[in-house]
PDB file of C-alpha atoms in Angstrom:
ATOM      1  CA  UNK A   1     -71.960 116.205 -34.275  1.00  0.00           C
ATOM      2  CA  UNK A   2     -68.025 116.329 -33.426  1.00  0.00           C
ATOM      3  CA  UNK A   3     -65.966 118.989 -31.504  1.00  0.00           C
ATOM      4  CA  UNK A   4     -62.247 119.107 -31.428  1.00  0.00           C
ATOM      5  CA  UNK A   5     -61.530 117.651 -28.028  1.00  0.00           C
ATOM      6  CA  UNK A   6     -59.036 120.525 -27.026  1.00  0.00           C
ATOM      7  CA  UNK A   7     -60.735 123.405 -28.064  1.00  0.00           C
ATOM      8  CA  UNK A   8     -64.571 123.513 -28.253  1.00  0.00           C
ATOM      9  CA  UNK A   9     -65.646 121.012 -25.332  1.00  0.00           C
ATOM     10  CA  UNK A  10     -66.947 122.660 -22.370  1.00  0.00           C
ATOM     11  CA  UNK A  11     -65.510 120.985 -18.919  1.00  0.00           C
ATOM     12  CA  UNK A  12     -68.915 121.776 -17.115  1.00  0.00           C
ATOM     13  CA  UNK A  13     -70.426 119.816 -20.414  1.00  0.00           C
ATOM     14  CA  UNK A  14     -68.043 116.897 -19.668  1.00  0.00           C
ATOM     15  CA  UNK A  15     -68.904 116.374 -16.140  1.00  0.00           C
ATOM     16  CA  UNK A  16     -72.538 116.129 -16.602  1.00  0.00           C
ATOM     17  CA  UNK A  17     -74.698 113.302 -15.516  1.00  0.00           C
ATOM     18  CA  UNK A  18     -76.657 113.047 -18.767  1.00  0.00           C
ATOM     19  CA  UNK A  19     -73.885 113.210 -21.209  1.00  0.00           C
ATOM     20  CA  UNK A  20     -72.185 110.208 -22.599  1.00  0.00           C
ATOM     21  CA  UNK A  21     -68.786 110.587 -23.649  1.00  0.00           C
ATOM     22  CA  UNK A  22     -67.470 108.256 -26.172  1.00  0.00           C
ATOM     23  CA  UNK A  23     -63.696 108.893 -27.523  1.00  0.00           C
ATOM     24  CA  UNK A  24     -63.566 107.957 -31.207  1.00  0.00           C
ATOM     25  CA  UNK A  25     -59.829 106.760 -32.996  1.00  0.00           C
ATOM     26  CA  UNK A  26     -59.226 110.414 -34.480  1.00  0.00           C
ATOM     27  CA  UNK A  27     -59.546 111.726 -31.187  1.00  0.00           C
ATOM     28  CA  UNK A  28     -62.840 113.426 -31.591  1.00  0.00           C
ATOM     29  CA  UNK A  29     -65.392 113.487 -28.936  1.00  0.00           C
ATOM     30  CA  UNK A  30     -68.877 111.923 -29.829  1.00  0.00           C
ATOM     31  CA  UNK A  31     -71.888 113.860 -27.565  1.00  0.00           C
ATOM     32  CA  UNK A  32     -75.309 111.712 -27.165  1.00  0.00           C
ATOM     33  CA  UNK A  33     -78.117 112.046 -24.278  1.00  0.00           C
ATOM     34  CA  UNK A  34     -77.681 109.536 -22.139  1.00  0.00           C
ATOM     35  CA  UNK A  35     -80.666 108.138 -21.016  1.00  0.00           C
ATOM     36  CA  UNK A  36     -80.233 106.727 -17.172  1.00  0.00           C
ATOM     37  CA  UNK A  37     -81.747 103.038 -16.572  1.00  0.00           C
ATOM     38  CA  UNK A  38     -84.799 103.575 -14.856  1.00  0.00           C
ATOM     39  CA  UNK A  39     -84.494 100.483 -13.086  1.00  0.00           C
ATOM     40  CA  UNK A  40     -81.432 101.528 -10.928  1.00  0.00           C
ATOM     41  CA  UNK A  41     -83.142 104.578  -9.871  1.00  0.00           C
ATOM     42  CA  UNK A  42     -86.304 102.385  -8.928  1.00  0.00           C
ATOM     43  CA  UNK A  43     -83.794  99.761  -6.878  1.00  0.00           C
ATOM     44  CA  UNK A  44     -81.816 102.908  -5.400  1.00  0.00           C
ATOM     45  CA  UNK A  45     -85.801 103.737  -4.221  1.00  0.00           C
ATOM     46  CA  UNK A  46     -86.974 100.774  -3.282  1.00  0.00           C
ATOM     47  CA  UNK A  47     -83.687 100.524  -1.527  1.00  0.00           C
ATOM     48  CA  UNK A  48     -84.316 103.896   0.761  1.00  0.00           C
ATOM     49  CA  UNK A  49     -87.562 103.080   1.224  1.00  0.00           C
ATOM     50  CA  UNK A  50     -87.207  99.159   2.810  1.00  0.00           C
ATOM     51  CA  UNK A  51     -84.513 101.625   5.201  1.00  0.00           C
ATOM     52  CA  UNK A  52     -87.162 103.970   6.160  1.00  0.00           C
ATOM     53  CA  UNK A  53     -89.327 101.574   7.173  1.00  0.00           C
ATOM     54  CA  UNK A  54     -86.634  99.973   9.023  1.00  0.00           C
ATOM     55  CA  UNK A  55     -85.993 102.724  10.658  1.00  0.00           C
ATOM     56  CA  UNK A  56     -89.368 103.437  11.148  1.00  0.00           C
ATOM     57  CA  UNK A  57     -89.986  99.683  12.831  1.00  0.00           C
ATOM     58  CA  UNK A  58     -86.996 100.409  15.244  1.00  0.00           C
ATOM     59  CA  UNK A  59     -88.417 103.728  16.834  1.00  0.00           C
ATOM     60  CA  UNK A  60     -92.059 102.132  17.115  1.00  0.00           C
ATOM     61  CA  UNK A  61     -90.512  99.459  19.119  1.00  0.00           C
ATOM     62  CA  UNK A  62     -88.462 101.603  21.092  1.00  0.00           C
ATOM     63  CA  UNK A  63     -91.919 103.422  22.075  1.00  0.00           C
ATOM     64  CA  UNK A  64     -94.105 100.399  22.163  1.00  0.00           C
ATOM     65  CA  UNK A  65     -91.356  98.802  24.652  1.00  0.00           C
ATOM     66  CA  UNK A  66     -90.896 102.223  26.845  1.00  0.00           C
ATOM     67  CA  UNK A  67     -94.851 102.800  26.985  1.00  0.00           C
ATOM     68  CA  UNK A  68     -95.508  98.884  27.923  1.00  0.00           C
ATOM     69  CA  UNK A  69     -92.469  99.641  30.571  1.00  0.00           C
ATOM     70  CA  UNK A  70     -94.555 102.443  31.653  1.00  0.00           C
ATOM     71  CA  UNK A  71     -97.141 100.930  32.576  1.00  0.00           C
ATOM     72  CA  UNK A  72     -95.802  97.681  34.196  1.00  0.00           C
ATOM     73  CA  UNK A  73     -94.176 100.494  36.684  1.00  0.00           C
ATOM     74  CA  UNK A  74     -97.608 102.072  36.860  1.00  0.00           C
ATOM     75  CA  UNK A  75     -98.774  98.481  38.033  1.00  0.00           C
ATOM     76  CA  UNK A  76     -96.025  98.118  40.475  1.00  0.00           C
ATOM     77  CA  UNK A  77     -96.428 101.752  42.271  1.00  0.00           C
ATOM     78  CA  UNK A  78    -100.972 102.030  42.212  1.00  0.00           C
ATOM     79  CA  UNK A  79    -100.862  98.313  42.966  1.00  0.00           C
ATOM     80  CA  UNK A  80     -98.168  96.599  44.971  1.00  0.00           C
ATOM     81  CA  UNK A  81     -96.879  99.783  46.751  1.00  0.00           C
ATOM     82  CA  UNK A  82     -99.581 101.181  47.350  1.00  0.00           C
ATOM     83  CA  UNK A  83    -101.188  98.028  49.505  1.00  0.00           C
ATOM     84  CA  UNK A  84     -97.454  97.411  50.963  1.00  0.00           C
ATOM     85  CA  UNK A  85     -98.164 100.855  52.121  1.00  0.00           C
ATOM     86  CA  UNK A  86    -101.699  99.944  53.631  1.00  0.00           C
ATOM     87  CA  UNK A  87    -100.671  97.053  55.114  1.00  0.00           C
ATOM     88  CA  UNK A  88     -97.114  96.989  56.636  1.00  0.00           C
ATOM     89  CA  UNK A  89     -95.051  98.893  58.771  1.00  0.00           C
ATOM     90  CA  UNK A  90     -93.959 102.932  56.906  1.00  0.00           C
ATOM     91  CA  UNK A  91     -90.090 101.919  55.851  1.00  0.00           C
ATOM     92  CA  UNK A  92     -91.322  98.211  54.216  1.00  0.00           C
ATOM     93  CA  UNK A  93     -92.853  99.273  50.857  1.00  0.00           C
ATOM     94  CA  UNK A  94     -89.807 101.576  50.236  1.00  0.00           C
ATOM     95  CA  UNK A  95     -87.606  98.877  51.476  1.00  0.00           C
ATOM     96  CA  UNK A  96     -88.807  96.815  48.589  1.00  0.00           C
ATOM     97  CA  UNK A  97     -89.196  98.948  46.129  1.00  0.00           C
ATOM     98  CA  UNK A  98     -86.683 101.747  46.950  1.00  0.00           C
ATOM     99  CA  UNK A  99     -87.410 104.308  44.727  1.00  0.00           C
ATOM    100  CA  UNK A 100     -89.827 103.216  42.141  1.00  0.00           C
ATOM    101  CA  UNK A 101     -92.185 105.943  42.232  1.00  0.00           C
ATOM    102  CA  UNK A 102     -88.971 108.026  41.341  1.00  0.00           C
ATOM    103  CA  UNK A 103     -88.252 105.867  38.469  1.00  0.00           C
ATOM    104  CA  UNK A 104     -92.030 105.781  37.690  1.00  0.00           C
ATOM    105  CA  UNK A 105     -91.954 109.967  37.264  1.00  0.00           C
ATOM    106  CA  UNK A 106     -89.097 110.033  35.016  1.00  0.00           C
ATOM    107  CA  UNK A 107     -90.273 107.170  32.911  1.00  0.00           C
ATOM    108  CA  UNK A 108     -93.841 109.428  32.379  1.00  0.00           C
ATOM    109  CA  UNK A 109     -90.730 112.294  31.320  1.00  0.00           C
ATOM    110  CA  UNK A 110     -88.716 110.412  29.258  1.00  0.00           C
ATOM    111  CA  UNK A 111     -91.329 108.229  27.466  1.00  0.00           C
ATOM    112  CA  UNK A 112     -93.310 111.989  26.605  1.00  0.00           C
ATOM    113  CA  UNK A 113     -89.468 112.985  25.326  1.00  0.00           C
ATOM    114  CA  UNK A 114     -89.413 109.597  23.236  1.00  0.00           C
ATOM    115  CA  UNK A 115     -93.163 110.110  22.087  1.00  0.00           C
ATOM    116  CA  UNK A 116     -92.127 114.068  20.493  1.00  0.00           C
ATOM    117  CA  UNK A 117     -89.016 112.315  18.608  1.00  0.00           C
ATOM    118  CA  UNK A 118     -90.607 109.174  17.494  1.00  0.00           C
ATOM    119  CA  UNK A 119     -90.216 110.034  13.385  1.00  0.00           C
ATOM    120  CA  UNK A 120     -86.285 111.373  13.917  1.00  0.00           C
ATOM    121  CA  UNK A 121     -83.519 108.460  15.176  1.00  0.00           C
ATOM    122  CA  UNK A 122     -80.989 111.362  16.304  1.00  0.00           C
ATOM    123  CA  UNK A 123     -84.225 112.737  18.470  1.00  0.00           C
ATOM    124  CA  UNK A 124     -83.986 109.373  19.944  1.00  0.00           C
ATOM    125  CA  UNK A 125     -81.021 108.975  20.686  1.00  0.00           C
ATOM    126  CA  UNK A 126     -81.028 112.646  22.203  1.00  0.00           C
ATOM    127  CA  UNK A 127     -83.224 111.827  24.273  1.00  0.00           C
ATOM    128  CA  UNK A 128     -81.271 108.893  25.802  1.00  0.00           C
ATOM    129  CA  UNK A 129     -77.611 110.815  25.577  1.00  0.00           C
ATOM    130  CA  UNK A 130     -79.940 113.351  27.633  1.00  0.00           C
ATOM    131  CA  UNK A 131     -81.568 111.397  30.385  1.00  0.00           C
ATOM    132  CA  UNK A 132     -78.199 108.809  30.515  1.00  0.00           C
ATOM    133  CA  UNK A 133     -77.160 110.235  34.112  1.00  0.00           C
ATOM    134  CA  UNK A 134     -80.683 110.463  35.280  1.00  0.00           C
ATOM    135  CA  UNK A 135     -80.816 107.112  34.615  1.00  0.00           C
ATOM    136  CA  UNK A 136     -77.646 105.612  36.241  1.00  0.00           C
ATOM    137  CA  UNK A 137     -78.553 107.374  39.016  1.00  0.00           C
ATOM    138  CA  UNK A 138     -81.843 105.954  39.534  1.00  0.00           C
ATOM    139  CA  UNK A 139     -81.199 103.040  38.376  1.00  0.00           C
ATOM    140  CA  UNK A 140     -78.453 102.703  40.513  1.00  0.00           C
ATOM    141  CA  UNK A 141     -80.109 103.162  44.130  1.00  0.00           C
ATOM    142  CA  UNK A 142     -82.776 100.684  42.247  1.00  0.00           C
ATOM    143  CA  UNK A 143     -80.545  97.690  42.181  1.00  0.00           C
ATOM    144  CA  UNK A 144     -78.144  98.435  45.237  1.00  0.00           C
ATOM    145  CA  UNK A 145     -81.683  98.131  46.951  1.00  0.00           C
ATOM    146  CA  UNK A 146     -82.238  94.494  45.498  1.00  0.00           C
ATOM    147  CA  UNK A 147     -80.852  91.799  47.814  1.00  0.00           C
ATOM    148  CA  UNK A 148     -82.455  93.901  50.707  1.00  0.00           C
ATOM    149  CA  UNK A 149     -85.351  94.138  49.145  1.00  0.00           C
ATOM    150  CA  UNK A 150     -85.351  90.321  48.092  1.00  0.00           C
ATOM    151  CA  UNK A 151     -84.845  89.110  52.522  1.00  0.00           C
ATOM    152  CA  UNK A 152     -87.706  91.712  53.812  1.00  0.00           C
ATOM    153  CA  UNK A 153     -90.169  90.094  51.007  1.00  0.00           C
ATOM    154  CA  UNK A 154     -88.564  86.578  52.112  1.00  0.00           C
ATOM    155  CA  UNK A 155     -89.211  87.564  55.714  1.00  0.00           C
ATOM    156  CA  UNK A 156     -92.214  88.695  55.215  1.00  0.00           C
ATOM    157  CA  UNK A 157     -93.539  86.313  53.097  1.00  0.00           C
ATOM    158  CA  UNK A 158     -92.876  83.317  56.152  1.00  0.00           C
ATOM    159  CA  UNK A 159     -94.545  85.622  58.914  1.00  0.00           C
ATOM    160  CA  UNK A 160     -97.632  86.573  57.528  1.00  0.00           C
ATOM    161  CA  UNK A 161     -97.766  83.714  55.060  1.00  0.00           C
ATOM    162  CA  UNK A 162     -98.494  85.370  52.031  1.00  0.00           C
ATOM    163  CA  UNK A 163     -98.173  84.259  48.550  1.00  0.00           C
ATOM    164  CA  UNK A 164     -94.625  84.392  47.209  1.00  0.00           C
ATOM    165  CA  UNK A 165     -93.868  88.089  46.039  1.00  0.00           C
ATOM    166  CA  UNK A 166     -92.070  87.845  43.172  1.00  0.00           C
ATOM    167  CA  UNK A 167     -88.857  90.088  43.180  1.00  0.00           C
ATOM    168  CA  UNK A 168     -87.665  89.052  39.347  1.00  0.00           C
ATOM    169  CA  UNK A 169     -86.807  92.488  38.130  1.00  0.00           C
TER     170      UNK A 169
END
């Protein structure tokens, strides 16, 4: 079937996705279906999905790595401060460890933020752009506390000849 170019051709015809236009040499337009290549559509697929699940991967590790982080703190405050506590004099444990059981609250917060957003990367990211002064701040007072820290367990590790605490943060 041919249409005079000028006159009979739609514009909304022309622009269409399953329309082929070929030009012929008396300057008729030829109309066919065009029928897309189901392979690109299955590589354009295939394509989005191998970036889900990369995205996917990323945010589980982000969680696996906060929640194992949890816990280590967990360790650190039930365990270690909590016998420093028992056993030494009231300013050593916090000496050491400054404010971990700060840092141990908010990381029970922000992994709970984390866990809510897991399926959405901006979430994640929210939830960092969020808690970002929270954590300089506690983070902060953390490691200004470390060379302290690292002489009292020194000191305390000659006088009452304990094994080595390890202060490798």
């Amino acid at each position: 079937m041919f249409f005079e170019a000028k006159n009979e051709i739609d514009p909304k015809i022309m622009s269409s996705n399953f329309i082929k236009i070929d030009e012929t040499l008396n300057a008729n337009i030829c109309l066919s279906y065009y029928k897309p290549d189901l392979n690109d559509y299955k590589l354009e697929i295939e394509t989005n999905l191998k970036r889900q699940q990369e995205k996917f991967n990323i945010l589980k590790e982000i969680l696996s790595s906060e929640k194992k982080y949890l816990n280590d703190i967990r360790e650190i405050v039930e365990g270690y401060y909590e016998e420093l506590r028992k056993s030494c004099p009231q300013n050593v444990p916090y000496n050491i460890f400054a404010n971990i059981k700060e840092i141990y609250d908010f990381t029970k917060t922000f992994y709970c933020l984390l866990e809510n957003s897991t399926n959405d990367e901006a979430g994640i990211a929210g939830c960092f752009i969020k808690k970002h002064k929270t954590f300089l701040r506690l983070y902060s007072t953390y490691c200004q506390n470390y060379k302290m820290a690292f002489n009292i367990a020194e000191r305390l590790e000659k006088e009452h000849n304990t094994a080595k605490i390890n202060l490798t943060f």
